[in-house]
Tab-separated table of C-alpha atoms in Angstrom:
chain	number	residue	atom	x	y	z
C	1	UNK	CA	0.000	0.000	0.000
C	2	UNK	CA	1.317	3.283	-1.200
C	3	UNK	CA	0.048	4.708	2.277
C	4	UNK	CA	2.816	7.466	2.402
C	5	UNK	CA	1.389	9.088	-0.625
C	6	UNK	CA	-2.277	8.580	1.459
C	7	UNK	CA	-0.725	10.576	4.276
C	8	UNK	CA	1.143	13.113	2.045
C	9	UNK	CA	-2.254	14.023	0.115
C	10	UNK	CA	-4.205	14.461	3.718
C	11	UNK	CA	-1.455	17.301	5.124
C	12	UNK	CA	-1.075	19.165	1.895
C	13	UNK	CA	-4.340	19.560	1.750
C	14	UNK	CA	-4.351	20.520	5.341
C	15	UNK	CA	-6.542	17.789	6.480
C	16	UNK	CA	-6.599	16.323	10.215
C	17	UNK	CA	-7.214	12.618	10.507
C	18	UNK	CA	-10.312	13.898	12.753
C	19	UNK	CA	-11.356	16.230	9.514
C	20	UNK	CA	-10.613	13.262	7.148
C	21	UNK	CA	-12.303	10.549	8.806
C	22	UNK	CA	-15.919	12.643	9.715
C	23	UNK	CA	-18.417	11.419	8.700
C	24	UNK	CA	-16.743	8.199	7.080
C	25	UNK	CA	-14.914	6.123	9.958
C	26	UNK	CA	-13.460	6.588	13.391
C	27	UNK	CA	-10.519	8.933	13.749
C	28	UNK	CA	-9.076	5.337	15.348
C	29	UNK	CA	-9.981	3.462	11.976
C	30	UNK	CA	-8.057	6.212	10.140
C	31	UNK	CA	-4.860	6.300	12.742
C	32	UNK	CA	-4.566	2.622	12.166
C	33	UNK	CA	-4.549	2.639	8.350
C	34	UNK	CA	-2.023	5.768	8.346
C	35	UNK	CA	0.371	4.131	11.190
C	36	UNK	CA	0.263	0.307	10.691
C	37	UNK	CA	-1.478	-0.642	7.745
C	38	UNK	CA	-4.414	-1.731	8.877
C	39	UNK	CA	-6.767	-1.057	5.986
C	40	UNK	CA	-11.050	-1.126	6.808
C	41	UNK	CA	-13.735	-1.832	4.470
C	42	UNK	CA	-12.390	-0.796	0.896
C	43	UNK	CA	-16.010	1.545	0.922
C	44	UNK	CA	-14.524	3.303	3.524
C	45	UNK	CA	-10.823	3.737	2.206
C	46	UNK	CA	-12.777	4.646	-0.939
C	47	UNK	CA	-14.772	7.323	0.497
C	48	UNK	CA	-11.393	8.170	1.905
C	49	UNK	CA	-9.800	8.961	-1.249
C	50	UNK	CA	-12.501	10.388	-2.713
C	51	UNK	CA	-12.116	12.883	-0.303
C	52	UNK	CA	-8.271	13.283	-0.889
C	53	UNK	CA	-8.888	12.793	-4.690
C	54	UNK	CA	-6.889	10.089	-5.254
C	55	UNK	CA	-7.802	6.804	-7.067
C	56	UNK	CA	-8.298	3.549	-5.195
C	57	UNK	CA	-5.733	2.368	-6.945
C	58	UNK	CA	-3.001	4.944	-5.751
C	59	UNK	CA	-3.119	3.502	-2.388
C	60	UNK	CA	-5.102	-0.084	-2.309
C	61	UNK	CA	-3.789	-3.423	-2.922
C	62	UNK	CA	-4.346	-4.702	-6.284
C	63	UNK	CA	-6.469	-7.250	-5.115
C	64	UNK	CA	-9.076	-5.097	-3.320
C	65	UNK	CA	-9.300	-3.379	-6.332
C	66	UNK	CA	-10.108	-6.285	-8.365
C	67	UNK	CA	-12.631	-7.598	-5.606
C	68	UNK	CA	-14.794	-4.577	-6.411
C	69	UNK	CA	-17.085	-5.861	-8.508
C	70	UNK	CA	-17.759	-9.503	-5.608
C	71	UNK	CA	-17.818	-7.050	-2.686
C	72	UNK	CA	-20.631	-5.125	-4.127
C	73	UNK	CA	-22.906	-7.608	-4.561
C	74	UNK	CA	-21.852	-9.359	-1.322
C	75	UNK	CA	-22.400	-6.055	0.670
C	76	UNK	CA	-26.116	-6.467	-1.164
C	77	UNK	CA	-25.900	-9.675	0.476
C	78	UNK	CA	-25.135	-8.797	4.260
C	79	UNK	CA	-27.410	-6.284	3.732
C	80	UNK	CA	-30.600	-8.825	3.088
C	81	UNK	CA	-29.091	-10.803	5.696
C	82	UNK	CA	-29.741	-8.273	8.152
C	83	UNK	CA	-33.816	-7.153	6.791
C	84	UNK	CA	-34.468	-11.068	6.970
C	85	UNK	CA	-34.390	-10.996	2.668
C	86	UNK	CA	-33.064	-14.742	3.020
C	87	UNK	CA	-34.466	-15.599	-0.368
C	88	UNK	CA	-33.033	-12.504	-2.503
C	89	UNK	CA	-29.258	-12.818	-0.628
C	90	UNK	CA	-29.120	-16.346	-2.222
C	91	UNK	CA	-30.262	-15.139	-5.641
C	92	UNK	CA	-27.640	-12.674	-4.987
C	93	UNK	CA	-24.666	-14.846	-3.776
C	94	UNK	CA	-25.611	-16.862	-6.947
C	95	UNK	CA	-23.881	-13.817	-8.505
C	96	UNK	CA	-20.986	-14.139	-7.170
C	97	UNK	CA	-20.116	-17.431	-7.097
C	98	UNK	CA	-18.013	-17.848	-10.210
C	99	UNK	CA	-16.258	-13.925	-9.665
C	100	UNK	CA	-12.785	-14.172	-8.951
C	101	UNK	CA	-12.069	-13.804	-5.124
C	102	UNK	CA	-8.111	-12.497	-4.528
C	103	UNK	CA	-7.821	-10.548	-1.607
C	104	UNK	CA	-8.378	-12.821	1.838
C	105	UNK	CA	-10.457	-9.997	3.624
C	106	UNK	CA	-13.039	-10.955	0.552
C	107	UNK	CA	-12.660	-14.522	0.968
C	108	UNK	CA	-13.929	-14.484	4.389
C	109	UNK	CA	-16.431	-12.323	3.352
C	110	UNK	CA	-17.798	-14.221	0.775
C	111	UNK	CA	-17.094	-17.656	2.797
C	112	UNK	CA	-19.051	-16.339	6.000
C	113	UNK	CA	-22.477	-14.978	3.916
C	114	UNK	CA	-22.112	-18.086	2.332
C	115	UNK	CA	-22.757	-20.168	5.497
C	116	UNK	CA	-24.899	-17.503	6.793
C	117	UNK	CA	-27.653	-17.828	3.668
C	118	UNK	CA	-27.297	-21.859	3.761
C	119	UNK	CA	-27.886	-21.712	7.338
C	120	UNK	CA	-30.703	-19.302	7.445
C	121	UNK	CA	-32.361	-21.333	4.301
C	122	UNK	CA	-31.983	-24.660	6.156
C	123	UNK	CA	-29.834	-26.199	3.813
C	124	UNK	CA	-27.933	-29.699	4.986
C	125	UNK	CA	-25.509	-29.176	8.146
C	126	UNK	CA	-22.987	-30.414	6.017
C	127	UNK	CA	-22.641	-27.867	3.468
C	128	UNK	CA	-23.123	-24.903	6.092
C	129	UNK	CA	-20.480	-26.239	8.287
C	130	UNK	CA	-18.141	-26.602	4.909
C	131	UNK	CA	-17.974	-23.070	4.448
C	132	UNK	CA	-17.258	-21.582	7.908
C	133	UNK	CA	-15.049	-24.734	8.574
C	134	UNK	CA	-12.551	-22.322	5.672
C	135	UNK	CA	-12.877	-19.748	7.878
C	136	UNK	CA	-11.869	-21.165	11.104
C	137	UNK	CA	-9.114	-24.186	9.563
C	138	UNK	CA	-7.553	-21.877	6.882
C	139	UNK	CA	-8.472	-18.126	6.094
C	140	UNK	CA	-8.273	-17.430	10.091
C	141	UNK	CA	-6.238	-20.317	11.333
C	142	UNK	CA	-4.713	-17.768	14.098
C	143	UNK	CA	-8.665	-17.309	15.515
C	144	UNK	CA	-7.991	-12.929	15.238
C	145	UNK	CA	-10.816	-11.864	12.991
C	146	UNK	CA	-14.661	-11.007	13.789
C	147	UNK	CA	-14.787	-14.493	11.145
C	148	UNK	CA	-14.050	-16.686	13.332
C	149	UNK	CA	-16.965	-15.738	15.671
C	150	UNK	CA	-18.866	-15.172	13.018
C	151	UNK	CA	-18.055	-18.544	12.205
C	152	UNK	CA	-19.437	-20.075	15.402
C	153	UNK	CA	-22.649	-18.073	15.392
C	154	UNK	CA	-23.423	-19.946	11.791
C	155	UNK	CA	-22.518	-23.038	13.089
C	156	UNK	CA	-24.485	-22.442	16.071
C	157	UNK	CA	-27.794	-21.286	14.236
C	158	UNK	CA	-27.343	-24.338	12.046
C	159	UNK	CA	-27.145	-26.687	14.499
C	160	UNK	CA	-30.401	-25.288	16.783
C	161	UNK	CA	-32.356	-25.408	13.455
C	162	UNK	CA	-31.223	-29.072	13.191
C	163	UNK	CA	-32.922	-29.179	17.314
C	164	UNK	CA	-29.140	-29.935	18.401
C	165	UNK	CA	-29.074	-27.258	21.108
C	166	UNK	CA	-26.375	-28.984	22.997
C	167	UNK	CA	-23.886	-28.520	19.897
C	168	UNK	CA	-25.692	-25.244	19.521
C	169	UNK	CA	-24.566	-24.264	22.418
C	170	UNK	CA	-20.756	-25.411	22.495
C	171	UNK	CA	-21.006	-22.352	19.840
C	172	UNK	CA	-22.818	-20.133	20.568
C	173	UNK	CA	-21.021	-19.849	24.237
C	174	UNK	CA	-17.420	-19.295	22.448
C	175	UNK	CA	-19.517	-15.717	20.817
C	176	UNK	CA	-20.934	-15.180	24.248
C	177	UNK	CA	-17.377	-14.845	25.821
C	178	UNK	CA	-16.118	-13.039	22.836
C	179	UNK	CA	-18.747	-10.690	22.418
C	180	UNK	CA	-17.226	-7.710	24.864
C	181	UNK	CA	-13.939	-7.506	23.278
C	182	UNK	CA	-14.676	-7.410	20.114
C	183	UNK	CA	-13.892	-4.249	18.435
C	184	UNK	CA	-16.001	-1.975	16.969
C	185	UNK	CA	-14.161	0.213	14.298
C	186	UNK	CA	-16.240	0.445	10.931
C	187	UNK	CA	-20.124	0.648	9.896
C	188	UNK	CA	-19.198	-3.657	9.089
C	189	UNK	CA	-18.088	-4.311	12.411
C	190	UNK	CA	-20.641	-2.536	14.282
C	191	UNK	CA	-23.401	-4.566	12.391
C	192	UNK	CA	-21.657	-7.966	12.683
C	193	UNK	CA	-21.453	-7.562	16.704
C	194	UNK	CA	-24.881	-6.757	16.648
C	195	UNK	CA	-25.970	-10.047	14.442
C	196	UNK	CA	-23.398	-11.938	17.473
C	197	UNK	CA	-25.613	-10.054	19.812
C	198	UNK	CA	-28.726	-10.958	18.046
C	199	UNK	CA	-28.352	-14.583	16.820
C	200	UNK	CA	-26.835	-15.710	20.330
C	201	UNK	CA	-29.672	-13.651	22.415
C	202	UNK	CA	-32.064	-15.250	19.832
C	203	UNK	CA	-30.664	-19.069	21.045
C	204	UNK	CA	-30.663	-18.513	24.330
C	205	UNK	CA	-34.337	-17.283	24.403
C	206	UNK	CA	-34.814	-20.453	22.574
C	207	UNK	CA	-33.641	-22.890	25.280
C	208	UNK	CA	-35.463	-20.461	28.161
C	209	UNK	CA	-32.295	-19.031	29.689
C	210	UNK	CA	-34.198	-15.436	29.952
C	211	UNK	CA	-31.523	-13.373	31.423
C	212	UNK	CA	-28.894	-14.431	29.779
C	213	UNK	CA	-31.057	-13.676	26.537
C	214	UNK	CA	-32.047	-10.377	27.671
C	215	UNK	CA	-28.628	-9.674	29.019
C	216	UNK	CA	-27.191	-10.267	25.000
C	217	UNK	CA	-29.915	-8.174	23.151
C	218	UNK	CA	-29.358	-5.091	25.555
C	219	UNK	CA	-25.703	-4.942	24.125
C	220	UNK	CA	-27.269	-5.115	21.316
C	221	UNK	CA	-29.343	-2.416	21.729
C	222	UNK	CA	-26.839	-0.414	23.499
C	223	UNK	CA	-24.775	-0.207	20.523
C	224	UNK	CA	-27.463	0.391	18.193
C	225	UNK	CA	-28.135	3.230	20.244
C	226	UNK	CA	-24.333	4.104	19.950
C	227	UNK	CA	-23.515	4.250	16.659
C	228	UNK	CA	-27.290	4.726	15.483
C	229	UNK	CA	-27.737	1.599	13.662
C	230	UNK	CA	-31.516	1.164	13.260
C	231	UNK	CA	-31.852	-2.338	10.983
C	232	UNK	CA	-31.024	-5.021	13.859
C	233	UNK	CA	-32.700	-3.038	16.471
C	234	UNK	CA	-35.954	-3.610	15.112
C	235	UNK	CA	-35.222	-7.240	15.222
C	236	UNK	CA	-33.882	-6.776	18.779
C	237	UNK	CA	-37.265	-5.157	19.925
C	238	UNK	CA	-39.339	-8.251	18.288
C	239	UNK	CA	-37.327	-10.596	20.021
C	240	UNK	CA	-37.338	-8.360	23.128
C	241	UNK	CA	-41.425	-8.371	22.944
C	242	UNK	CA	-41.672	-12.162	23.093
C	243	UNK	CA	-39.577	-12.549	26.018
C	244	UNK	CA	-41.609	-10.563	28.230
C	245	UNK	CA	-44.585	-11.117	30.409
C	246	UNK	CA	-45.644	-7.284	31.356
C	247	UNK	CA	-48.172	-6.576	28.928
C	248	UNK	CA	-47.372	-3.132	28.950
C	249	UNK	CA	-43.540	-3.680	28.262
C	250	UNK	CA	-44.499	-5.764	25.472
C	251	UNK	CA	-46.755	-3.056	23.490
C	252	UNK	CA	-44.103	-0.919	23.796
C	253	UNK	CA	-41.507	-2.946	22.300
C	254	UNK	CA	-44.076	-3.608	19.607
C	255	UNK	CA	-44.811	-0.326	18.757
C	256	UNK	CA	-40.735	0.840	18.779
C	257	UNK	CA	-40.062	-2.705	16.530
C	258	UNK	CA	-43.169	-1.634	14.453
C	259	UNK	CA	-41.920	1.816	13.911
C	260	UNK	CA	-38.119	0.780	13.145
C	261	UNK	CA	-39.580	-1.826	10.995
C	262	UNK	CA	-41.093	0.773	8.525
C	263	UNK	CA	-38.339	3.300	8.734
C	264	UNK	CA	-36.519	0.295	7.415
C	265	UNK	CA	-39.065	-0.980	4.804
C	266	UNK	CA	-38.443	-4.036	6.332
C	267	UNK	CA	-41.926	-5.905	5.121
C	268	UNK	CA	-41.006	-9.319	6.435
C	269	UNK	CA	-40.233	-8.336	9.951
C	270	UNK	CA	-43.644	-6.108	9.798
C	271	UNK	CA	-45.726	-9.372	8.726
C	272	UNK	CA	-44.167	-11.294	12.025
C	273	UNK	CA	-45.141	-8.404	14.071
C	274	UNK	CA	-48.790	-8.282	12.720
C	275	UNK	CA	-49.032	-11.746	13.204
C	276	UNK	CA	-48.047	-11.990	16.778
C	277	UNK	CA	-49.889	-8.662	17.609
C	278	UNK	CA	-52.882	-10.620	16.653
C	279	UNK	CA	-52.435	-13.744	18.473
C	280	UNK	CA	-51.221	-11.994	21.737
């Protein structure tokens, strides 16, 4: 990475990293790509030099480059992921499936939606495990990356959907630990701690551990509140509803899951909340 010549650009044009990086990324995102390397999402370093006007290419590995035309359609994906569209991110990842992957960053990318969407559309355990098991054995041997847990979450959801909750579990408890250290940096890591948050809340409501449920989905809501993230907090609210038993609690996590639904256009998650408005 021709990061020198990133630098460079930023102080002739009189630019703090705090003036650079509003708006975009952390000032802390921004330090760490300037002092060790450490590039973020390539829509960030590309908003980045858009702001600098440079090219991607002055400063970004070949590879990323090349990976521009996968990562858009995978970000498509993650996003469907995250307004329940389980149907559409297949069609989507269908896409991508013969592009070229070269950079690794993209091959965990593409590897982990991959599980997710055969995990969320109940395909066999086998072919859902295949894909995170390149995460966790080879692209992220060393355990360092979000992947990893990201990684155990699919595995987990796989294996409660295959009524497994003890192997669910071994999983889903490995997130659980990991969950408060796991750094929060970009707009992509903020929304992949809060499907951790989710997904492992989501289990543990499903084998009646309350607090421990409740105790996952306010961190999720906590950082949702932090870094204004309104998609998974909707979710969060459903899930939130179900769990409790004050009737007045529960029409108010309705109505705020309800409202974030339609500021999302989420239709799916709306239909779930009509349904169990009228049955409760």
């Amino acid at each position: 990475m021709n990061i020198e010549l990133f630098i460079a650009r930023r102080k002739a044009l009189g630019l703090s990293q705090k003036a650079l990086a509003d708006g975009i990324c952390t000032q802390a995102t921004l330090s760490k790509f300037e002092n060790n390397g450490k590039a973020p999402a390539i829509r960030i370093v590309a908003q980045l030099c858009q702001r600098l006007n440079l090219q991607l290419e002055d400063v970004f590995p070949t590879e990323r480059v090349a990976d521009a035309a996968v990562l858009k359609i995978l970000e498509q994906v993650e996003f469907d992921l995250i307004t329940t569209e389980y149907q559409d991110a297949e069609v989507q990842l269908e896409k991508a499936a013969d592009m070229p992957r070269h950079d690794r960053e993209t091959k965990l990318q593409y590897c982990y939606l991959k599980g997710y969407v055969a995990a969320l559309n109940h395909h066999q355990i086998s072919d859902v495990i295949f894909n995170f098991d390149q995460i966790i054995t080879d692209l992220d041997e060393a355990h360092i990356t979000i992947y990893t847990q990201l990684a155990y979450c699919g595995i987990g959801i796989a294996y409660q959907q295959n009524q497994d909750n003890d192997k669910a579990q071994y999983y889903f408890e490995k997130v659980r630990h990991a969950l408060p250290n796991l750094p929060l940096e970009t707009t992509a890591s903020v929304w992949r701690v809060i499907n951790l948050a989710y997904y492992t809340g989501a289990f543990y409501a499903n084998i009646n551990d309350t607090p421990r449920s409740l105790q996952l989905l306010n961190y999720g809501i906590e950082i949702c509140a932090r870094f204004h993230v309104t998609y998974y907090a909707a979710r969060i609210k459903f899930l939130q509803a179900q769990l409790s038993d004050e009737p007045d609690q529960i029409h108010e996590y309705l109505n705020d899951a309800a409202a974030l639904a339609r500021m999302n256009n989420n239709r799916q998650l709306l239909k779930n909340i009509s349904s169990y408005s009228d049955s409760h």
